[in-house]
PDB file of C-alpha atoms in Angstrom:
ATOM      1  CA  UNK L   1      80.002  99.577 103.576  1.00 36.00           C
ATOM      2  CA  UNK L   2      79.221 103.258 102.941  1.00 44.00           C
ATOM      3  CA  UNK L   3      80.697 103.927 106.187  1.00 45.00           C
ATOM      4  CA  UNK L   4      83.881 102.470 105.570  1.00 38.00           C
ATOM      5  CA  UNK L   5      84.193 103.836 102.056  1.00 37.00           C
ATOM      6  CA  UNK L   6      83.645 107.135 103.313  1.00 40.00           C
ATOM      7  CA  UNK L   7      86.211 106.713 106.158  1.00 41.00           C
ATOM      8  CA  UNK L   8      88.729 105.486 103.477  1.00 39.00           C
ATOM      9  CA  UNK L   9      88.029 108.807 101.375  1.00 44.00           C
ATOM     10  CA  UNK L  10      88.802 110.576 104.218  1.00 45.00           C
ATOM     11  CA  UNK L  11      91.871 108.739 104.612  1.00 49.00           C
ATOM     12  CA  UNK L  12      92.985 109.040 101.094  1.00 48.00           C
ATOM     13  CA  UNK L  13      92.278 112.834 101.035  1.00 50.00           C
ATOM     14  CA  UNK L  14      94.357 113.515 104.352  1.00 54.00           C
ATOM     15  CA  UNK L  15      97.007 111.148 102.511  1.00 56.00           C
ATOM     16  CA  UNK L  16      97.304 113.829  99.675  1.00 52.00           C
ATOM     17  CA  UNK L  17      97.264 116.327 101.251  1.00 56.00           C
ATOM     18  CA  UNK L  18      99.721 115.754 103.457  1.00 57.00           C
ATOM     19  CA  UNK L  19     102.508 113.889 101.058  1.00 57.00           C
ATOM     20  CA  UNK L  20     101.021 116.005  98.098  1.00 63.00           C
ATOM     21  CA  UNK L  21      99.272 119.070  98.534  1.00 73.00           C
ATOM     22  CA  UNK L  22     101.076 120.784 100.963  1.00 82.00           C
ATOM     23  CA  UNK L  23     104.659 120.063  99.967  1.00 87.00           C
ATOM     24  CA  UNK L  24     103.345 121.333  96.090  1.00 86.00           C
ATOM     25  CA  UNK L  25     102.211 124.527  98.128  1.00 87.00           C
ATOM     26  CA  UNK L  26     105.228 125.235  99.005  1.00 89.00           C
ATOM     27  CA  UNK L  27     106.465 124.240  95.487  1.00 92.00           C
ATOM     28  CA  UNK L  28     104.363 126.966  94.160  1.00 89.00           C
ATOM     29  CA  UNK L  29     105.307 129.118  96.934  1.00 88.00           C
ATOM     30  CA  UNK L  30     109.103 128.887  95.888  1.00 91.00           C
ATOM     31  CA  UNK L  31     108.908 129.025  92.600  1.00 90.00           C
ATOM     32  CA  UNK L  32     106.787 132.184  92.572  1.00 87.00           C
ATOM     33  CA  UNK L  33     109.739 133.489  94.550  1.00 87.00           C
ATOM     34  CA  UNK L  34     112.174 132.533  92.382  1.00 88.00           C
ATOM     35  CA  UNK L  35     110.846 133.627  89.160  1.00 85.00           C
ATOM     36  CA  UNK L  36     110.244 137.358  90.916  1.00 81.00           C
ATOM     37  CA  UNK L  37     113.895 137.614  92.871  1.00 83.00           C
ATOM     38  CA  UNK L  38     116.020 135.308  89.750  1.00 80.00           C
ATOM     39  CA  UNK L  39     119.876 134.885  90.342  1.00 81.00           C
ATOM     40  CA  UNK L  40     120.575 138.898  90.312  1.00 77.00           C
ATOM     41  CA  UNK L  41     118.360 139.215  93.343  1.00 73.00           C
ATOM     42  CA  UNK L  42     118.812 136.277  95.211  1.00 69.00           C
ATOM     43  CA  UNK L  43     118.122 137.372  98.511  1.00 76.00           C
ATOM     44  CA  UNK L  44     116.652 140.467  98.168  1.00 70.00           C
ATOM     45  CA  UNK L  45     113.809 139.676 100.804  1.00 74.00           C
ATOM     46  CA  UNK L  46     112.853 143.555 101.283  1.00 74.00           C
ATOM     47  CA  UNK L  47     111.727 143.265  97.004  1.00 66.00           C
ATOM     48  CA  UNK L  48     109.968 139.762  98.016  1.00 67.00           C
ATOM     49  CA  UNK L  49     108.363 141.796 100.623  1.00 68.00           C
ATOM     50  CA  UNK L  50     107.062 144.588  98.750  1.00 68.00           C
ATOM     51  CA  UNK L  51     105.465 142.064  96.050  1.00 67.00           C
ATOM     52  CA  UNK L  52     103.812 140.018  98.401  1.00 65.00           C
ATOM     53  CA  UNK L  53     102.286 143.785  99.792  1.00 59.00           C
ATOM     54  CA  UNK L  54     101.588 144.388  96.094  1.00 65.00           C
ATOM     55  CA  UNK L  55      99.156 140.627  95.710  1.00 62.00           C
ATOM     56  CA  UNK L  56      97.729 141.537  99.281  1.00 59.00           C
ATOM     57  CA  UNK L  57      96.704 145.142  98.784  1.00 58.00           C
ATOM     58  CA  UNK L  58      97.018 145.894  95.457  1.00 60.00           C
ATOM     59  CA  UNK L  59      93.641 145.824  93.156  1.00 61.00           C
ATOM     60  CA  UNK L  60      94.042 142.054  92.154  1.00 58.00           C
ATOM     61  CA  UNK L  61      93.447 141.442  96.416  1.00 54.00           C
ATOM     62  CA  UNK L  62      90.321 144.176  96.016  1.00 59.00           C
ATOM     63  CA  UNK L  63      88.311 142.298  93.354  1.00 65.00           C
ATOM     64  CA  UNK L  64      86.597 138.691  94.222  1.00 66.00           C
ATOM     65  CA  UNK L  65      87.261 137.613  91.131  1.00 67.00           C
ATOM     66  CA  UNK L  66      91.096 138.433  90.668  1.00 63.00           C
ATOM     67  CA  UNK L  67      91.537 137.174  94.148  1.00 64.00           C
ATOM     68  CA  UNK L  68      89.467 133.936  93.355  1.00 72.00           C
ATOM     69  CA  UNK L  69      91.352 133.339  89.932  1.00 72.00           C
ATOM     70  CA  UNK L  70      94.973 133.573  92.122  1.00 71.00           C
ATOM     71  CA  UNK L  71      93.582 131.024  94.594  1.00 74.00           C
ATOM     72  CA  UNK L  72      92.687 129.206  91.177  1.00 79.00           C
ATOM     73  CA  UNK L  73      95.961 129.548  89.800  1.00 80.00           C
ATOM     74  CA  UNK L  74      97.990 128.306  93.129  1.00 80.00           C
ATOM     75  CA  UNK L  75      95.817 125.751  93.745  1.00 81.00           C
ATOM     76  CA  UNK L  76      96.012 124.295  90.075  1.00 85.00           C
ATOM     77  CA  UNK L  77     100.332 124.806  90.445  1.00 86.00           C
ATOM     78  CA  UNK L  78     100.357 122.850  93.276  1.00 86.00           C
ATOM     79  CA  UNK L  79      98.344 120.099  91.785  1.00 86.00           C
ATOM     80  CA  UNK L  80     100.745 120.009  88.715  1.00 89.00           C
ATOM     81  CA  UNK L  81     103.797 119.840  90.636  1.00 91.00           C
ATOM     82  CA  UNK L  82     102.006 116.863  92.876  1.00 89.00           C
ATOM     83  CA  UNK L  83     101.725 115.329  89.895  1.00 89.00           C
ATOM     84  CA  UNK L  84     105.464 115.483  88.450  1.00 93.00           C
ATOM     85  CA  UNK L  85     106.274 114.743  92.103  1.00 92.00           C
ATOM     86  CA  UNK L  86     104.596 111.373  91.156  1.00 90.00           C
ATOM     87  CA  UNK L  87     105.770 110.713  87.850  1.00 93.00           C
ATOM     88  CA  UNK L  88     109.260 111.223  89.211  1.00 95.00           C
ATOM     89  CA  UNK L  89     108.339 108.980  91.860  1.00 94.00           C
ATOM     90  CA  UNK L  90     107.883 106.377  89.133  1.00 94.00           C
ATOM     91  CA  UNK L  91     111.168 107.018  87.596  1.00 95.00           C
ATOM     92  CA  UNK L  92     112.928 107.104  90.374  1.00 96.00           C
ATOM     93  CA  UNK L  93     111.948 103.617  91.759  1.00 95.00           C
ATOM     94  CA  UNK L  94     112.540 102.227  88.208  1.00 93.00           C
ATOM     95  CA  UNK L  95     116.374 103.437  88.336  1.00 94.00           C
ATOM     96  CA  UNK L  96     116.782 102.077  91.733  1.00 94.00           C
ATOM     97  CA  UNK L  97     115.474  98.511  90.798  1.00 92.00           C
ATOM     98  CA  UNK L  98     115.211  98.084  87.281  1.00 91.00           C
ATOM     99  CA  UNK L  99     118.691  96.578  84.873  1.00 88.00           C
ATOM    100  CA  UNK L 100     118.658  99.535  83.036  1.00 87.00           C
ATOM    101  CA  UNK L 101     119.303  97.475  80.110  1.00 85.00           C
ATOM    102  CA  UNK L 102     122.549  98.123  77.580  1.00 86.00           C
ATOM    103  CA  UNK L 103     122.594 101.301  79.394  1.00 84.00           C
ATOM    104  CA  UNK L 104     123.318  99.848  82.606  1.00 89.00           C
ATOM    105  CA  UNK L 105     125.712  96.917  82.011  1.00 92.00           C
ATOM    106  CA  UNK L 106     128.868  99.024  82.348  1.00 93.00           C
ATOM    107  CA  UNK L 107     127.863  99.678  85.668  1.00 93.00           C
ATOM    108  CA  UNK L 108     127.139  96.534  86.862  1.00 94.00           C
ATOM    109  CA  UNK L 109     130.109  95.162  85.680  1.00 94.00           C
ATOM    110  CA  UNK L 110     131.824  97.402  87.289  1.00 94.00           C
ATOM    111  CA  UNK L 111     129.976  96.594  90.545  1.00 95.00           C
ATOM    112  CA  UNK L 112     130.612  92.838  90.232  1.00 95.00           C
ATOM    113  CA  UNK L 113     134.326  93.366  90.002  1.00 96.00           C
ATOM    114  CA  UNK L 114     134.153  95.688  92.759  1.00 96.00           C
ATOM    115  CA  UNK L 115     131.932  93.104  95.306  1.00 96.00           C
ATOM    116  CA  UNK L 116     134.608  89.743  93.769  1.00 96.00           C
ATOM    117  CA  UNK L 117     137.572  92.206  94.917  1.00 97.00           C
ATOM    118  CA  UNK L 118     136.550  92.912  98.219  1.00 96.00           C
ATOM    119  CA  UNK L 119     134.774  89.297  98.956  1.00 96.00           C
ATOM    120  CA  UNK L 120     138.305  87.640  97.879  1.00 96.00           C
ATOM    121  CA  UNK L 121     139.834  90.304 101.075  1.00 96.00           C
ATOM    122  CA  UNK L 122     136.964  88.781 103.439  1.00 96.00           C
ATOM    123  CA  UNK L 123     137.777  85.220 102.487  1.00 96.00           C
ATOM    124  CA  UNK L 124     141.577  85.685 102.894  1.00 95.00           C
ATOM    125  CA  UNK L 125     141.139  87.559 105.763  1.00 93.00           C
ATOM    126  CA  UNK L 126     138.694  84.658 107.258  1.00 93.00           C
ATOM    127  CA  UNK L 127     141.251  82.279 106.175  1.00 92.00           C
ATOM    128  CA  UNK L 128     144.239  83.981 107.549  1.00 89.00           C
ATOM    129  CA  UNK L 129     142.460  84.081 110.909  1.00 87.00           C
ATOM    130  CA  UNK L 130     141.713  80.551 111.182  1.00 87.00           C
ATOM    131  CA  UNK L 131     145.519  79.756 110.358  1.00 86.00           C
ATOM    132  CA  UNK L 132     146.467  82.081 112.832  1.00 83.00           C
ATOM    133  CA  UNK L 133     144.087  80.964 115.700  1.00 81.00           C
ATOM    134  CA  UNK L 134     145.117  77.726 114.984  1.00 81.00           C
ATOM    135  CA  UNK L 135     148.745  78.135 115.230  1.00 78.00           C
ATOM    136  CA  UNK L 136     150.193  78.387 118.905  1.00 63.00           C
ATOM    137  CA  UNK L 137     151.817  81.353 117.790  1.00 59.00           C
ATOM    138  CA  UNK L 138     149.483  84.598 118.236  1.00 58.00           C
ATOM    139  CA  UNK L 139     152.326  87.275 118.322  1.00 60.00           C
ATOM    140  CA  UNK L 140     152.528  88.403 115.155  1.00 67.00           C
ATOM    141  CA  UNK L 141     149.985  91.311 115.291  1.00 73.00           C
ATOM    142  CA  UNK L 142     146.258  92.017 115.539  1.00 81.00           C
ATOM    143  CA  UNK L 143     143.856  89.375 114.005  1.00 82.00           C
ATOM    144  CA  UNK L 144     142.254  90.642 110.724  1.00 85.00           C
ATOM    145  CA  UNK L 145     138.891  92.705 111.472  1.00 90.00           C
ATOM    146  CA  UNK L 146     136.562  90.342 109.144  1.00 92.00           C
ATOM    147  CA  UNK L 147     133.598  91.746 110.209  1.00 93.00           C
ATOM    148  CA  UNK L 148     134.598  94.850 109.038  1.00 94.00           C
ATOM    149  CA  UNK L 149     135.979  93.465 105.734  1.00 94.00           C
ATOM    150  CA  UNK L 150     132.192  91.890 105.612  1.00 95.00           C
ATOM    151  CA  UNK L 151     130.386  95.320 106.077  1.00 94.00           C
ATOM    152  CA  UNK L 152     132.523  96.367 103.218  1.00 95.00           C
ATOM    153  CA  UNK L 153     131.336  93.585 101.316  1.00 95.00           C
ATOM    154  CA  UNK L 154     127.223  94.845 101.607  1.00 93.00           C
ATOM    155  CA  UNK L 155     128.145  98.255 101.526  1.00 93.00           C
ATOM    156  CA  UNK L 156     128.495  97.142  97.523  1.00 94.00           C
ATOM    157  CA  UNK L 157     126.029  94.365  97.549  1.00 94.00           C
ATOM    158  CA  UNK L 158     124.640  91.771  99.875  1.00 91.00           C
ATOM    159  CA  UNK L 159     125.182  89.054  97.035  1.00 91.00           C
ATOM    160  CA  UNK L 160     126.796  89.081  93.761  1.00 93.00           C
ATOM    161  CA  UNK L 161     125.719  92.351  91.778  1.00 94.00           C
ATOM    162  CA  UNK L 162     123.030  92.198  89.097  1.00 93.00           C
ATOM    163  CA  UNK L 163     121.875  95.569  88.745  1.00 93.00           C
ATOM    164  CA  UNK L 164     123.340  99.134  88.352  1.00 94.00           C
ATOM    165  CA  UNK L 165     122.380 100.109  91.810  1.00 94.00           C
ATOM    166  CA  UNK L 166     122.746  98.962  95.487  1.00 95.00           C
ATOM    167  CA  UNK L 167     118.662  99.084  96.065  1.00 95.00           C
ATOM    168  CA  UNK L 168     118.091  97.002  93.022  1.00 94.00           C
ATOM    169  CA  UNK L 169     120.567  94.132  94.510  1.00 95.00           C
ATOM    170  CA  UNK L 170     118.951  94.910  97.988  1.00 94.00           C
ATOM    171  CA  UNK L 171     115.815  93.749  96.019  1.00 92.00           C
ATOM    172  CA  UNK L 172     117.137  91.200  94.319  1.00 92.00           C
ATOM    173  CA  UNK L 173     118.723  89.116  96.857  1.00 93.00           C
ATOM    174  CA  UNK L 174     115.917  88.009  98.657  1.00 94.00           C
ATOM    175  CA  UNK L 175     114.490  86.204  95.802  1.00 93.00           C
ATOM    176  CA  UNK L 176     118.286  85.150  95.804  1.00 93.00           C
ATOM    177  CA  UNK L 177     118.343  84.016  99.474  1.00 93.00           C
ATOM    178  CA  UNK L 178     114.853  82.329  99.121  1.00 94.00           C
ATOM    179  CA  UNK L 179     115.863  80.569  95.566  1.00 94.00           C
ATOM    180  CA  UNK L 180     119.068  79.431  97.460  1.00 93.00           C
ATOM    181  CA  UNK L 181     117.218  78.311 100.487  1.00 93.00           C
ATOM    182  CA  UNK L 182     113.906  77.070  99.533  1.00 93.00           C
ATOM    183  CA  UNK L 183     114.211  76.409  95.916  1.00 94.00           C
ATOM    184  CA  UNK L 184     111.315  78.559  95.070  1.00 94.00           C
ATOM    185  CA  UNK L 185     110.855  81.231  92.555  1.00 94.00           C
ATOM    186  CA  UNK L 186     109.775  84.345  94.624  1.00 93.00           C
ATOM    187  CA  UNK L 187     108.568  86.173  91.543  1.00 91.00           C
ATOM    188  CA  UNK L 188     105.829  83.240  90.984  1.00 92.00           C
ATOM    189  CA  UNK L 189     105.404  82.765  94.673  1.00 93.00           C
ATOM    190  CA  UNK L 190     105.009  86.522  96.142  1.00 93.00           C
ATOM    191  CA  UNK L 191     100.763  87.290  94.995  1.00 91.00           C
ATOM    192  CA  UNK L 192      99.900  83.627  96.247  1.00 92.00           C
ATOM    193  CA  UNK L 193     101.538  84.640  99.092  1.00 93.00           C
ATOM    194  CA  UNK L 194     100.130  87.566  99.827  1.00 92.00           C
ATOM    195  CA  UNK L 195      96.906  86.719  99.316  1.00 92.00           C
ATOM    196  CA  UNK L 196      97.394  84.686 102.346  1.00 93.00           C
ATOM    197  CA  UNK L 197      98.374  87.045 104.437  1.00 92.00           C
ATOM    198  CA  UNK L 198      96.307  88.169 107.575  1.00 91.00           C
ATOM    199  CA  UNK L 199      96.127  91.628 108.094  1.00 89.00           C
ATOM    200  CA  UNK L 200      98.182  91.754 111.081  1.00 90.00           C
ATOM    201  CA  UNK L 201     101.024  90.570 108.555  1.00 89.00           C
ATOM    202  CA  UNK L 202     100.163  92.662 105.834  1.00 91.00           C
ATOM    203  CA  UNK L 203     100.525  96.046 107.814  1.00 91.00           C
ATOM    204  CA  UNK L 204     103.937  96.331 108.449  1.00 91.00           C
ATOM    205  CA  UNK L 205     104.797  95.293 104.753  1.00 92.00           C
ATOM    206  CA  UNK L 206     102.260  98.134 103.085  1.00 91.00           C
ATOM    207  CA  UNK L 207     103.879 100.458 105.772  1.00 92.00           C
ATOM    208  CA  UNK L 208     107.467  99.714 104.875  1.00 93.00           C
ATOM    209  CA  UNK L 209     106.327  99.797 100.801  1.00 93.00           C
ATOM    210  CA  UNK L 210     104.748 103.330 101.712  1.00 91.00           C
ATOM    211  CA  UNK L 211     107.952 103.955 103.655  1.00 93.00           C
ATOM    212  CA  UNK L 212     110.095 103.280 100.369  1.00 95.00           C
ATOM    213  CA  UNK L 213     107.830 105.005  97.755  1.00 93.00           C
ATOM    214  CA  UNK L 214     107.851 108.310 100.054  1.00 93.00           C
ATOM    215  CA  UNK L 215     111.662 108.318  99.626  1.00 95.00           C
ATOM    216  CA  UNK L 216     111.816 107.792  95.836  1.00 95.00           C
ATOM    217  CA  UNK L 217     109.100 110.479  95.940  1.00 94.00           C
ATOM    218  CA  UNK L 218     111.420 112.891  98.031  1.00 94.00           C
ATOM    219  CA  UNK L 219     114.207 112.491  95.015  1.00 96.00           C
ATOM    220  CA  UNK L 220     111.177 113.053  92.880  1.00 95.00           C
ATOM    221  CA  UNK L 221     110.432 116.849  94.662  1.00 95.00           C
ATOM    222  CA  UNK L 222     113.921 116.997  94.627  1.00 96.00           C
ATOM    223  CA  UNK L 223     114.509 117.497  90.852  1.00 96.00           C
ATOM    224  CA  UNK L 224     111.638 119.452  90.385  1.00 95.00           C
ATOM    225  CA  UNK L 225     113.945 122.058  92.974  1.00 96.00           C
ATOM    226  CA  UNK L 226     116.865 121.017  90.618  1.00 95.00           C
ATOM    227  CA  UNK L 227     114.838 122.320  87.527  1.00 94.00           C
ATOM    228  CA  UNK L 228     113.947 125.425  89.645  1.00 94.00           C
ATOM    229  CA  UNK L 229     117.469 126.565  90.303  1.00 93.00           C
ATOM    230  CA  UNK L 230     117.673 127.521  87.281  1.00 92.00           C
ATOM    231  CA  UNK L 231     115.558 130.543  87.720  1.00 91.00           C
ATOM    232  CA  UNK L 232     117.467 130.718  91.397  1.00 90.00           C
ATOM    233  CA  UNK L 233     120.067 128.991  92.409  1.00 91.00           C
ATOM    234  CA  UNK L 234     119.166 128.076  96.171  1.00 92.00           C
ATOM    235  CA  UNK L 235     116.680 125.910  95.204  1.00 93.00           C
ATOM    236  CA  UNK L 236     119.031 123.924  93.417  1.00 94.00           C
ATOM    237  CA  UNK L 237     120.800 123.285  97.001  1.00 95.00           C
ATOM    238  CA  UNK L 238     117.579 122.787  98.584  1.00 94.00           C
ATOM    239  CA  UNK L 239     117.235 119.893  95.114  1.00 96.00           C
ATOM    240  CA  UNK L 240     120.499 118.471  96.072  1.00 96.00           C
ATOM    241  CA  UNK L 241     119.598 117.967  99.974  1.00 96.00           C
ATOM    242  CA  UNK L 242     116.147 116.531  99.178  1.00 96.00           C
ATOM    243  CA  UNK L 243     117.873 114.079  96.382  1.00 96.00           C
ATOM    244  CA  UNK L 244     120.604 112.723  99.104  1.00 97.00           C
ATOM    245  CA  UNK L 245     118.398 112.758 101.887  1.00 96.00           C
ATOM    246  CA  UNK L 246     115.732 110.863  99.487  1.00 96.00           C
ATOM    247  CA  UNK L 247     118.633 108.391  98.024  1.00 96.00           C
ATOM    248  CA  UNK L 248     119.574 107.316 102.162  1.00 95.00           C
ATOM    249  CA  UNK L 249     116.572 107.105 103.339  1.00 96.00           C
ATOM    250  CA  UNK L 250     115.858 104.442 100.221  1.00 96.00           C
ATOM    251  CA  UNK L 251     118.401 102.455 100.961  1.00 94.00           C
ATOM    252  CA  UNK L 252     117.079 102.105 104.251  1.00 94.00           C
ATOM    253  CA  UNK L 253     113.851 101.286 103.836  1.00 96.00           C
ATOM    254  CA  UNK L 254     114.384  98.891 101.475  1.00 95.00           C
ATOM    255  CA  UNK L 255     116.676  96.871 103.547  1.00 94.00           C
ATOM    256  CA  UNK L 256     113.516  96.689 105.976  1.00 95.00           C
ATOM    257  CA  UNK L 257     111.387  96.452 103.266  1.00 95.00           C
ATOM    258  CA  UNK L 258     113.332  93.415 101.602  1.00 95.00           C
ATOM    259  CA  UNK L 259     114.108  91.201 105.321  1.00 95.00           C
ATOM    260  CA  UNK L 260     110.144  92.032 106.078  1.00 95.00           C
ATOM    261  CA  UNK L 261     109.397  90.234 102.573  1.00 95.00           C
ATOM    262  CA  UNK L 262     112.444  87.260 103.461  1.00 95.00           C
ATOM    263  CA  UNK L 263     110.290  86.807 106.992  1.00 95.00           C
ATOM    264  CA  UNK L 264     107.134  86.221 105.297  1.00 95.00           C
ATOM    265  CA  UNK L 265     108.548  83.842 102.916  1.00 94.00           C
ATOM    266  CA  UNK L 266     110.160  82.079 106.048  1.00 93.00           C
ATOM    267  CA  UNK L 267     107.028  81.894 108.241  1.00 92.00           C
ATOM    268  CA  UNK L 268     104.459  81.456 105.624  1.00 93.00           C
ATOM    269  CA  UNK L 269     105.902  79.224 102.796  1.00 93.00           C
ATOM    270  CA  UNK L 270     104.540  75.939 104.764  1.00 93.00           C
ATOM    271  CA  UNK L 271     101.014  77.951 104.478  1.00 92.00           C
ATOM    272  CA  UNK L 272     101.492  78.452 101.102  1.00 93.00           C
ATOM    273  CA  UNK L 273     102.450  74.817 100.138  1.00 92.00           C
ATOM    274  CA  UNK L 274      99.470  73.554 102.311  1.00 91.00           C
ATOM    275  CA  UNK L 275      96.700  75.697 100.226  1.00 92.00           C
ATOM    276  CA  UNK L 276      98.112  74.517  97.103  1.00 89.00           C
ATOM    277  CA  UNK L 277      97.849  70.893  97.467  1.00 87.00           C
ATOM    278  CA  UNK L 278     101.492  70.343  98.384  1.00 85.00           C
ATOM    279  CA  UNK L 279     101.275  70.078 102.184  1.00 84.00           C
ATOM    280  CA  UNK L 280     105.077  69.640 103.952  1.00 82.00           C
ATOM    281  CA  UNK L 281     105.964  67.712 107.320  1.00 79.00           C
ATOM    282  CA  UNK L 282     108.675  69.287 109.421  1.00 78.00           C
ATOM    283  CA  UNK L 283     111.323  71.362 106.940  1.00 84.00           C
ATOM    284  CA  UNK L 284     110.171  72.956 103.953  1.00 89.00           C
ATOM    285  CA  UNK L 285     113.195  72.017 101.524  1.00 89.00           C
ATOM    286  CA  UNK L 286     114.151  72.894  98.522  1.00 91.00           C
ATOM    287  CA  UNK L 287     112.541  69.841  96.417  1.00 91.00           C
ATOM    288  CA  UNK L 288     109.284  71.333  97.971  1.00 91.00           C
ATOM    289  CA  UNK L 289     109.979  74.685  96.675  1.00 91.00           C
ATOM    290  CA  UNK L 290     111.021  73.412  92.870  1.00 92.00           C
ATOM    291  CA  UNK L 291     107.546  71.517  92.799  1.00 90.00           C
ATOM    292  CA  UNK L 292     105.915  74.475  94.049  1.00 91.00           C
ATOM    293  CA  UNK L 293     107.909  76.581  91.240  1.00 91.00           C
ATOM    294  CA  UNK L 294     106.954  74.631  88.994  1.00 90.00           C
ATOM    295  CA  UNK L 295     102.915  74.176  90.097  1.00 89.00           C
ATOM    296  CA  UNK L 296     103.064  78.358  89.805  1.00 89.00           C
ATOM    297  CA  UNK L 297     104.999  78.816  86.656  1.00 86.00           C
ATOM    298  CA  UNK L 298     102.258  76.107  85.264  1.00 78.00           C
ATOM    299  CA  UNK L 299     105.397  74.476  84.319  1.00 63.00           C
ATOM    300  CA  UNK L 300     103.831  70.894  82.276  1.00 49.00           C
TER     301      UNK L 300
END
């Protein structure tokens, strides 16, 4: 056991410094930067220069102490920033999947009319294609691209919006999809479930949850660069590429994220049902998952 502690402290350490440390480094790096150059001196790389000769040769390099307390100093910014990184982190993820409450109904509603617009186009369209394949007469133009009208569709949602933002529904519907399928409250279901898991299963899932946090982290570094632009205004631009590139790469990983959690459910529900005392033969339906919903819930 002292072994494998020690090789997961190892593991944890290379962990922060590689998604924490260094990128607060480089934090502390810029922002020393941009409080010496400010918006008058943007790029004035020859002054950056002739600081940086100033830290390295001046008397502050000369004496242990000054050079030690520096070290101190940089080492202790970087940690800071780490940890906004992480609170931002935090925040971040609970914009992308939380309701947002009052605050946030505008914006669903908003999204809901938007997704009942363009799923009323698919339908029509999928109706006026049948009609038309139907009918011996084909000659009266192209047939209506539905699979395009149905990307349109999930570019807003993949089911009926119920939160402020397209990760949250990502979220969402596949305890949708599993409710609708199985009957079974994913919520209640999902720790049973994991606990269940063998580790060959539960790999790809903490992978793909890493995946997702390191993106709402990304936004998270991204601010803090917001913040610093406005001592100097390219690191708001270097903010603003970090917050996009953070915001895509979320949506993506929680698309895998969310059909990784929908397989589990699918392959593992029968396991699930066994180990509580409600043991299925054949096809898991949807009366099995409302008894099991209700056996979790400690529904009586």
């Amino acid at each position: 056991m002292n072994a494998v502690i020690a090789s997961l402290g190892g593991k944890l350490a290379e962990r922060w410094l590689a998604a924490l440390a260094l990128p607060g480094l480089v934090f502390v790096a810029i922002a020393a930067a941009a409080v010496r150059l400010g918006h008058a001196h943007w790029w004035d790389l020859p002054l950056l220069g002739q600081e940086v000769d100033r830290l390295a040769l001046g008397p502050p390099a000369r004496s242990t102490g000054s050079a030690l307390l520096i070290v101190l100093g940089v080492v202790l910014g970087s940690v800071v920033a780490a940890l906004a990184a992480q609170s931002l982190e935090r925040l971040v993820l609970a914009l992308w999947t939380q309701d947002w409450g009052r605050a946030g109904e505008a914006l669903t509603r908003r999204r809901r009319r938007l997704w009942n617009a363009a799923m009323d186009r698919y339908e029509n369209a999928l109706r006026d294609k049948a009609r038309r394949l139907r009918s011996a007469d084909h000659t009266t133009g192209p047939l209506p691209d539905t699979q395009a009208l149905a990307r349109a569709c999930d570019r807003i949602a993949v089911t009926e919006p119920d939160r402020p933002t397209w990760i949250g529904d990502r979220m969402l519907a596949t305890a949708v999809r599993v409710r609708a399928c199985y009957g079974l409250d994913l919520a209640a279901a999902w720790p049973r479930l994991w606990l269940l898991l063998p580790e060959e299963t539960r790999g790809p899932l903490a992978l793909a949850q890493a995946d997702f946090a390191a993106a709402a982290r990304r936004v998270g570094w991204g601010l803090l660069y917001l913040a610093l632009g406005l001592l100097w205004w390219p690191a708001a631009l270097v903010g603003l590429g970090l917050c996009v590139a953070g915001w895509r790469r979320g949506r993506g990983t929680v698309s895998v994220l969310a059909d990784l959690v929908e397989a589990v459910v699918d392959l593992h529900v029968r396991t699930l049902a066994a180990a509580l005392g409600h043991p299925t033969d054949g096809t898991f339906g949807t009366t099995d998952g409302q008894a099991l919903t209700v056996l979790l819930r400690k529904d009586r």
